[in-house]
Amino acid sequence: MKVLVIGGGGREHALVWKISQSPRVRKIYCAPGNAGIAAQAECVDLSAEDVGGLLAFAQAEDVDLTVVGPEAPLAAGIVDVFEAAGLRIFGPGRAAARLEASKVFAKRVMQRYGIPTADGCVFDAPEAARKYVRQLSGPCVVKADGLAAGKGVIVADNYAEAEAAITDIMERKVFGAAGERLLVEERLYGAEASVMALTDGETVLPLLPAQDHKPVLDGDKGPNTGGMGAYAPAPAVTPALLRRIEAEILLPTVRGLAAEGIVYKGVLYAGLMLTPAGPRVLEFNVRFGDPETQPLLYLWAGDLIEAVEAVIDGELRGVKLAWHPGTAVCVVLAAAGYPGGYRKGDVINGLEDVPRDIAVFQAGTARKDGCLVTAGGRVLGVTARGADAREAVERVYAAVGGINFDGMHYRRDIGQKALGTLGTEDRDRM
Ligand code: AMP
Ligand code: GLY
């Protein structure tokens, strides 16, 4: 079959790499792809958000199956458009994608179906929001309602920070229309985990739990990024806790939406805080996480295409996922300046010496004058597997040591939390 993957980051490189191993796949296109993806797929010069262009391409090339990486085309309704044209596509429709595209919608769904999450209040005017946070007089979290490239959440320690966030979102409109409404919610404490599941709208099949590392610096310091690294499985989510997350969070969400006539098909990603009172949802995403997908697909032993087809056909019941043993860790190598304005065009060296059993998933890369150069904030995701977390961490950092480009920076503590070296703060709170 011919498969089209939409997107051009590290997540999509991992998807293309995994899909290329399926015996049923003859040809892979990726729009827009990147320099790494070009080795395994034919890159197509179309933006991931150009729904009309992507539809015309899929029809012209007789694409049998489309797999969507990022949230923007899902929120724009690409799945509805492709399905209306009779094409097979993996991901939730526009109505279901609101779980990620509107934090207010997600909060209301959670409130309706008793899904554990932080208490929150919705505002559509700054004055009322200010009055509310003044009364709270303690830490809180201010969230722009809409998509803000992962930057619309401000964890405020006090009134001054919360008030600045309200001004930025509602008056200075730093996230544009995403900030027309905002959510102020209770601040939660604990370790974070990412639990993704495949769902066909009825059956929910969790993948191994993963952990992302959002802040740019070691020890979870500095501003948030799209994710500086991830590993799976995350021991903080024990098998018993995973069952609880499935029963209390994932299933009620899918069933609640189904009761409202919204059939959720695709990946449902719960960003969780593991609080002393149990797991709480911080956010839902309606797609594979980036970078969590890189270690997850590196551990996935089965055929991804078979699972994707079972989701589309509503035949997930009875499907069992197979995993390689051990732990996988992905370390993101970022460009100078990231997550702020970053530099492009630095030559990337050392990839040819990376051992063959270590994957380098490319994100912001391009080819220039025959050289591989940086072209985005997150540049590479070096991914290794080990018999346990310690071995995976050792192997991934040994490989990272051989790669360089000007201004390259990365966290040196990815996977430490899996080694049982949680900070006392985290341990006390769990
Ligand atoms: P989100 O995009 O909603 O996942 O939020 C980004 C980050 O903000 C999360 O990974 C958490 O670290 C933090 N965060 C979000 N909501 C809360 C909350 N209610 N309490 C504490 N931290 C939060
Ligand atoms: N790693 C977080 C996300 O994909 O949103």
Coordinates of C-alpha atoms and ligand atoms in Angstrom, one line a residue:
M1 CA 0.0 0.0 0.0
K2 CA 0.9 3.7 -0.3
V3 CA 1.1 5.6 2.9
L4 CA 1.2 9.4 3.4
V5 CA 2.6 10.7 6.7
I6 CA 1.7 14.3 7.5
G7 CA 4.3 16.4 9.4
G8 CA 8.0 17.0 9.4
G9 CA 9.4 16.6 12.9
G10 CA 11.1 13.9 15.0
R11 CA 7.8 12.2 15.7
E12 CA 7.1 11.9 11.9
H13 CA 10.6 10.6 11.3
A14 CA 9.9 7.9 13.9
L15 CA 6.5 7.1 12.3
V16 CA 8.1 6.9 8.8
W17 CA 10.9 4.6 10.1
K18 CA 8.4 2.3 11.8
I19 CA 5.9 2.3 8.9
S20 CA 8.7 1.5 6.4
Q21 CA 9.2 -1.8 8.3
S22 CA 5.7 -3.0 7.6
P23 CA 5.7 -5.7 4.9
R24 CA 2.4 -4.3 3.6
V25 CA 3.9 -0.9 2.7
R26 CA 5.3 -0.3 -0.8
K27 CA 5.7 3.5 -0.8
I28 CA 5.8 6.2 1.8
Y29 CA 5.2 9.9 1.1
C30 CA 5.8 12.5 3.8
A31 CA 4.5 16.1 3.7
P32 CA 6.5 18.2 4.3
G33 CA 9.1 15.8 5.8
N34 CA 12.7 16.7 6.5
A35 CA 16.2 15.8 5.5
G36 CA 16.2 12.6 7.6
I37 CA 12.8 11.5 6.5
A38 CA 13.9 11.9 2.8
A39 CA 16.1 8.7 3.2
Q40 CA 13.0 6.6 3.8
A41 CA 10.1 8.4 2.2
E42 CA 9.4 10.7 -0.7
C43 CA 9.1 14.2 0.8
V44 CA 6.3 16.3 -0.7
D45 CA 6.5 20.1 -0.6
L46 CA 3.1 20.7 1.1
S47 CA 2.5 22.2 4.5
A48 CA 1.0 19.9 7.1
E49 CA -1.8 22.5 7.4
D50 CA -2.7 22.7 3.7
V51 CA -5.7 20.4 3.9
G52 CA -6.9 21.1 0.4
G53 CA -3.4 20.5 -1.1
L54 CA -2.9 17.3 0.9
L55 CA -6.3 15.9 -0.2
A56 CA -5.6 16.7 -3.9
F57 CA -2.2 15.0 -3.5
A58 CA -3.6 11.9 -1.8
Q59 CA -6.2 11.5 -4.5
A60 CA -3.8 12.1 -7.4
E61 CA -1.3 9.6 -6.0
D62 CA -3.9 7.0 -5.0
V63 CA -2.7 7.0 -1.4
D64 CA -4.2 4.1 0.5
L65 CA -3.7 5.4 4.0
T66 CA -2.8 8.7 5.6
V67 CA -1.3 9.1 9.1
V68 CA -1.4 12.5 10.7
G69 CA 1.4 13.6 13.1
P70 CA 0.6 17.1 14.4
E71 CA -2.5 18.6 16.0
A72 CA -3.1 21.6 13.6
P73 CA -4.4 19.6 10.6
L74 CA -6.6 17.5 13.0
A75 CA -8.0 20.6 14.6
A76 CA -8.7 22.0 11.1
G77 CA -10.7 18.9 10.3
I78 CA -8.4 17.0 7.9
V79 CA -9.9 13.7 8.9
D80 CA -13.5 14.8 8.1
V81 CA -12.3 16.1 4.7
F82 CA -10.4 12.9 3.8
E83 CA -13.2 10.7 5.0
A84 CA -15.8 12.6 3.1
A85 CA -13.7 12.0 0.0
G86 CA -13.6 8.3 0.8
L87 CA -10.0 8.2 1.9
R88 CA -8.6 6.2 4.8
I89 CA -6.9 8.4 7.4
F90 CA -5.7 7.8 11.0
G91 CA -6.7 10.4 13.6
P92 CA -9.7 12.0 15.3
G93 CA -12.2 14.1 13.5
R94 CA -12.5 17.9 14.1
A95 CA -15.1 17.5 16.8
A96 CA -12.9 15.1 18.8
A97 CA -9.8 17.1 18.2
R98 CA -11.3 19.9 20.2
L99 CA -10.1 18.0 23.2
E100 CA -6.7 19.5 22.4
A101 CA -7.7 22.5 20.4
S102 CA -9.8 24.0 23.3
K103 CA -8.7 23.6 26.9
V104 CA -12.1 24.9 27.9
F105 CA -13.9 22.2 25.9
A106 CA -11.6 19.5 27.4
K107 CA -12.2 20.8 31.0
R108 CA -15.9 20.7 30.4
V109 CA -15.8 17.2 29.1
M110 CA -13.8 16.1 32.1
Q111 CA -16.2 17.9 34.5
R112 CA -19.2 16.3 32.8
Y113 CA -17.9 12.7 33.1
G114 CA -16.1 13.0 36.5
I115 CA -12.6 12.6 35.0
P116 CA -10.0 13.6 37.6
T117 CA -8.4 16.9 36.8
A118 CA -7.5 20.2 38.5
D119 CA -10.4 22.4 39.5
G120 CA -10.8 25.3 37.0
C121 CA -12.8 28.3 36.0
V122 CA -13.3 29.7 32.5
F123 CA -13.1 33.5 31.7
D124 CA -13.8 35.5 28.6
A125 CA -12.8 38.9 30.1
P126 CA -9.6 39.9 31.9
E127 CA -11.2 41.7 34.8
A128 CA -13.2 38.8 36.1
A129 CA -10.1 36.5 35.7
R130 CA -8.0 39.0 37.7
K131 CA -10.6 39.2 40.4
Y132 CA -10.7 35.4 40.7
V133 CA -6.9 35.0 40.9
R134 CA -6.7 37.8 43.5
Q135 CA -9.2 35.9 45.7
L136 CA -7.2 32.7 45.2
S137 CA -4.1 34.6 46.5
G138 CA -1.8 31.6 46.0
P139 CA -0.2 29.6 43.2
C140 CA -2.4 28.8 40.2
V141 CA -2.1 28.0 36.5
V142 CA -3.3 30.2 33.7
K143 CA -4.0 28.6 30.3
A144 CA -5.0 30.1 27.0
D145 CA -8.0 28.2 25.6
G146 CA -6.7 27.5 22.1
L147 CA -3.6 26.1 20.4
A148 CA -0.5 28.0 21.3
A149 CA 2.4 25.7 20.2
G150 CA 2.8 24.4 23.7
K151 CA 3.4 27.8 25.1
G152 CA -0.1 28.9 26.3
V153 CA 0.3 27.5 29.9
I154 CA 1.7 29.7 32.7
V155 CA 2.3 28.1 36.1
A156 CA 2.1 31.1 38.4
D157 CA 3.6 31.2 41.9
N158 CA 1.7 34.2 43.0
Y159 CA -0.8 36.9 42.1
A160 CA 1.7 39.1 40.2
E161 CA 2.7 36.3 37.8
A162 CA -0.9 35.2 37.3
E163 CA -2.0 38.8 36.6
A164 CA 0.9 39.2 34.1
A165 CA -0.2 36.0 32.3
I166 CA -3.8 37.2 32.1
T167 CA -2.6 40.5 30.6
D168 CA -0.4 38.8 28.1
I169 CA -3.1 36.3 27.0
M170 CA -6.2 38.5 26.9
E171 CA -4.9 42.1 26.4
R172 CA -1.6 41.8 24.6
K173 CA -3.0 38.8 22.8
V174 CA 0.4 37.1 22.6
F175 CA -1.2 33.9 21.5
G176 CA -3.7 35.6 19.2
A177 CA -7.2 34.1 19.0
A178 CA -6.1 31.2 21.2
G179 CA -6.4 33.7 24.1
E180 CA -10.0 34.9 23.7
R181 CA -10.9 32.7 26.6
L182 CA -8.7 31.4 29.4
L183 CA -8.8 28.9 32.1
V184 CA -7.5 29.5 35.6
E185 CA -6.9 26.3 37.4
E186 CA -5.7 24.9 40.7
R187 CA -1.9 24.1 40.8
L188 CA -1.2 20.4 41.2
Y189 CA 2.0 18.8 42.4
G190 CA 3.7 15.5 41.6
A191 CA 5.6 13.7 38.9
E192 CA 4.3 14.0 35.3
A193 CA 3.7 11.2 32.9
S194 CA 2.4 10.9 29.3
V195 CA 0.0 8.0 28.7
M196 CA -1.1 7.5 25.1
A197 CA -3.6 5.0 24.0
L198 CA -5.0 3.8 20.6
T199 CA -8.7 4.0 20.5
D200 CA -11.3 3.1 17.8
G201 CA -14.1 4.9 19.7
E202 CA -14.9 2.0 21.9
T203 CA -11.9 0.0 22.9
V204 CA -8.9 1.7 24.5
L205 CA -5.5 0.2 24.2
P206 CA -2.8 2.0 26.2
L207 CA 0.8 2.1 25.0
L208 CA 3.6 1.9 27.4
P209 CA 3.6 5.0 29.8
A210 CA 6.3 7.6 28.9
Q211 CA 7.8 10.6 30.5
D212 CA 8.7 13.8 28.7
H213 CA 11.2 16.5 29.9
K214 CA 9.7 19.9 29.0
P215 CA 12.0 22.5 30.6
V216 CA 15.1 23.2 28.6
L217 CA 17.7 22.7 31.4
D218 CA 18.8 19.9 33.6
G219 CA 16.8 19.4 36.8
D220 CA 13.7 20.7 35.1
K221 CA 14.9 24.3 35.2
G222 CA 14.4 27.1 32.6
P223 CA 11.6 27.8 30.2
N224 CA 9.4 25.0 28.7
T225 CA 10.2 23.6 25.3
G226 CA 8.3 21.2 23.1
G227 CA 10.2 18.4 24.9
M228 CA 13.9 17.9 25.4
G229 CA 13.8 14.1 25.7
A230 CA 11.6 11.2 26.7
Y231 CA 11.8 7.6 27.8
A232 CA 9.5 4.6 28.1
P233 CA 8.3 2.7 30.0
A234 CA 8.1 5.2 32.9
P235 CA 8.3 3.2 36.2
A236 CA 6.3 6.0 38.0
V237 CA 3.3 4.6 36.2
T238 CA 3.0 1.1 37.7
P239 CA 0.8 -1.5 35.9
A240 CA -1.9 -1.0 38.6
L241 CA -1.7 2.8 38.0
L242 CA -2.0 2.3 34.3
R243 CA -5.1 0.2 34.7
R244 CA -6.5 3.0 36.9
I245 CA -5.7 5.6 34.3
E246 CA -7.4 3.5 31.7
A247 CA -10.5 3.0 33.8
E248 CA -10.8 6.5 35.4
I249 CA -9.5 8.7 32.5
L250 CA -9.2 7.2 29.1
L251 CA -12.3 5.0 28.9
P252 CA -14.7 7.6 30.4
T253 CA -13.4 10.2 28.0
V254 CA -13.9 8.1 24.9
R255 CA -17.3 6.8 26.1
G256 CA -18.4 10.3 27.2
L257 CA -17.6 11.7 23.8
A258 CA -19.3 8.7 22.1
A259 CA -22.5 9.4 24.1
E260 CA -22.4 12.9 22.6
G261 CA -22.1 11.4 19.1
I262 CA -18.4 12.0 18.8
V263 CA -16.5 8.8 17.8
Y264 CA -12.9 9.2 18.8
K265 CA -10.5 7.3 16.6
G266 CA -6.7 7.6 16.8
V267 CA -4.3 8.3 19.6
L268 CA -5.6 9.8 22.8
Y269 CA -2.8 11.3 24.9
A270 CA -3.3 12.1 28.5
G271 CA -0.7 14.5 30.1
L272 CA -0.9 13.5 33.7
M273 CA 0.2 14.7 37.1
L274 CA 0.6 11.8 39.5
T275 CA -0.6 13.5 42.7
P276 CA -0.8 11.9 46.2
A277 CA -4.6 11.8 45.6
G278 CA -4.2 9.9 42.3
P279 CA -3.6 10.7 38.6
R280 CA -5.0 14.0 37.4
V281 CA -5.3 15.2 33.7
L282 CA -3.2 18.3 32.9
E283 CA -4.1 18.2 29.2
F284 CA -5.3 16.0 26.5
N285 CA -3.5 15.8 23.1
V286 CA -5.2 14.1 20.2
R287 CA -2.1 12.7 18.5
F288 CA 1.2 11.0 19.2
G289 CA 3.5 13.0 21.5
D290 CA 6.8 14.5 20.4
P291 CA 9.3 13.3 21.6
E292 CA 7.5 10.5 23.5
T293 CA 6.8 8.7 20.2
Q294 CA 10.5 8.2 19.4
P295 CA 11.2 5.9 22.3
L296 CA 7.8 4.3 22.1
L297 CA 8.1 3.3 18.5
Y298 CA 11.6 2.1 19.1
L299 CA 10.2 -0.3 21.7
W300 CA 7.2 -1.3 19.6
A301 CA 7.7 -4.9 18.3
G302 CA 4.6 -5.2 16.2
D303 CA 3.4 -3.8 12.8
L304 CA 2.2 -0.2 13.3
I305 CA 0.1 -0.4 10.1
E306 CA -1.9 -3.3 11.5
A307 CA -2.7 -1.4 14.6
V308 CA -3.6 1.8 12.6
E309 CA -5.9 -0.2 10.4
A310 CA -7.6 -1.8 13.4
V311 CA -8.3 1.6 14.8
I312 CA -9.8 2.9 11.5
D313 CA -11.9 -0.3 11.1
G314 CA -13.2 -0.2 14.7
E315 CA -11.5 -3.6 15.3
L316 CA -9.2 -2.8 18.2
R317 CA -10.9 -5.2 20.5
G318 CA -8.7 -8.3 20.8
V319 CA -5.6 -6.6 19.4
K320 CA -2.5 -7.1 21.6
L321 CA 0.5 -4.9 21.3
A322 CA 4.0 -6.4 21.5
W323 CA 7.0 -4.6 22.9
H324 CA 10.7 -5.3 23.0
P325 CA 12.0 -5.7 26.5
G326 CA 13.9 -3.0 28.3
T327 CA 13.8 0.8 28.2
A328 CA 14.2 3.2 25.4
V329 CA 15.5 6.8 25.9
C330 CA 15.4 9.7 23.4
V331 CA 17.7 12.7 23.9
V332 CA 16.9 15.8 21.9
L333 CA 19.8 17.9 20.5
A334 CA 18.6 21.5 20.2
A335 CA 19.9 24.5 18.2
A336 CA 21.5 27.6 19.7
G337 CA 18.9 29.8 21.3
Y338 CA 16.1 27.3 21.5
P339 CA 13.4 27.5 22.9
G340 CA 13.7 31.2 22.1
G341 CA 14.7 32.5 18.6
Y342 CA 17.2 29.9 17.3
R343 CA 19.9 29.8 14.7
K344 CA 19.7 27.8 11.5
G345 CA 22.2 26.6 9.0
D346 CA 24.9 25.0 11.3
V347 CA 26.5 21.9 9.8
I348 CA 25.7 18.7 11.7
N349 CA 28.7 16.3 12.1
G350 CA 29.2 12.8 13.3
L351 CA 26.0 11.0 12.3
E352 CA 27.9 8.5 10.2
D353 CA 29.7 7.1 13.3
V354 CA 26.5 6.5 15.3
P355 CA 26.2 2.7 16.0
R356 CA 23.6 1.1 13.8
D357 CA 21.4 0.0 16.6
I358 CA 20.9 3.6 17.8
A359 CA 18.3 5.6 15.9
V360 CA 18.8 9.3 15.1
F361 CA 15.4 10.7 14.4
Q362 CA 15.7 14.0 12.6
A363 CA 13.5 17.0 13.3
G364 CA 14.7 20.4 12.2
T365 CA 17.3 19.4 9.6
A366 CA 17.8 20.3 5.9
R367 CA 20.4 19.7 3.2
K368 CA 22.5 22.6 2.0
D369 CA 25.3 22.3 -0.5
G370 CA 25.5 18.6 0.2
C371 CA 25.7 19.0 4.0
L372 CA 23.2 18.2 6.6
V373 CA 22.4 21.5 8.5
T374 CA 20.2 22.6 11.3
A375 CA 16.8 24.1 10.3
G376 CA 14.7 24.1 13.4
G377 CA 14.8 24.4 17.2
R378 CA 14.8 20.7 18.0
V379 CA 17.3 19.2 15.6
L380 CA 17.8 15.5 16.4
G381 CA 16.3 12.9 18.7
V382 CA 19.0 10.3 19.5
T383 CA 17.2 7.1 20.6
A384 CA 18.7 4.0 22.2
R385 CA 17.3 0.9 23.8
G386 CA 18.9 -0.9 26.8
A387 CA 18.1 -4.0 28.9
D388 CA 17.2 -1.5 31.6
A389 CA 17.0 2.3 32.0
R390 CA 20.6 2.6 33.1
E391 CA 21.9 0.8 30.0
A392 CA 19.7 2.8 27.7
V393 CA 20.9 6.1 29.3
E394 CA 24.6 5.0 29.0
R395 CA 24.2 4.0 25.4
V396 CA 22.2 7.1 24.3
Y397 CA 24.7 9.5 25.8
A398 CA 27.7 7.6 24.4
A399 CA 26.1 8.2 20.9
V400 CA 25.3 11.8 21.7
G401 CA 29.0 12.4 22.5
G402 CA 29.9 11.7 18.8
I403 CA 27.5 14.2 17.3
N404 CA 28.0 18.0 17.2
F405 CA 27.0 21.2 15.6
D406 CA 27.7 24.8 16.6
G407 CA 25.5 25.9 19.4
M408 CA 24.2 22.4 20.1
H409 CA 22.7 21.9 23.5
Y410 CA 20.9 19.1 25.3
R411 CA 19.9 17.9 28.7
R412 CA 22.2 15.5 30.4
D413 CA 19.7 14.1 32.8
I414 CA 17.1 12.5 30.4
G415 CA 16.0 9.2 31.9
Q416 CA 17.4 9.9 35.4
K417 CA 13.9 9.7 36.9
A418 CA 13.7 6.1 35.6
L419 CA 16.8 5.2 37.6
G420 CA 15.1 5.7 40.9
T421 CA 16.9 9.0 41.6
L422 CA 13.8 11.1 41.9
G423 CA 14.4 14.3 43.8
T424 CA 13.1 14.2 47.4
E425 CA 10.6 16.8 46.4
D426 CA 9.1 14.5 43.8
R427 CA 9.3 11.5 46.1
D428 CA 7.5 13.2 48.9
R429 CA 4.7 14.4 46.7
M430 CA 4.0 11.0 45.1
Ligands
AMP1 P1 0.0 21.5 29.4 O1 0.3 22.1 28.0 O2 -1.4 21.8 29.8 O3 0.4 20.1 29.6 O4 0.9 22.3 30.4 C1 2.2 22.4 30.2 C2 2.9 22.2 31.6 O5 2.4 23.0 32.6 C3 2.6 20.8 32.1 O6 3.5 19.8 31.6 C4 2.8 21.0 33.6 O7 4.2 21.0 33.9 C5 2.3 22.4 33.8 N1 0.9 22.4 34.3 C6 -0.2 22.4 33.5 N2 -1.3 22.4 34.3 C7 -0.9 22.3 35.6 C8 -1.5 22.3 36.9 N3 -2.8 22.3 37.0 N4 -0.7 22.3 38.0 C9 0.6 22.3 37.9 N5 1.3 22.4 36.7 C10 0.6 22.4 35.6
GLY2 N1 5.6 16.0 24.3 C1 4.5 16.8 24.5 C2 3.6 16.9 23.3 O1 3.8 16.2 22.4 O2 2.7 17.7 23.4

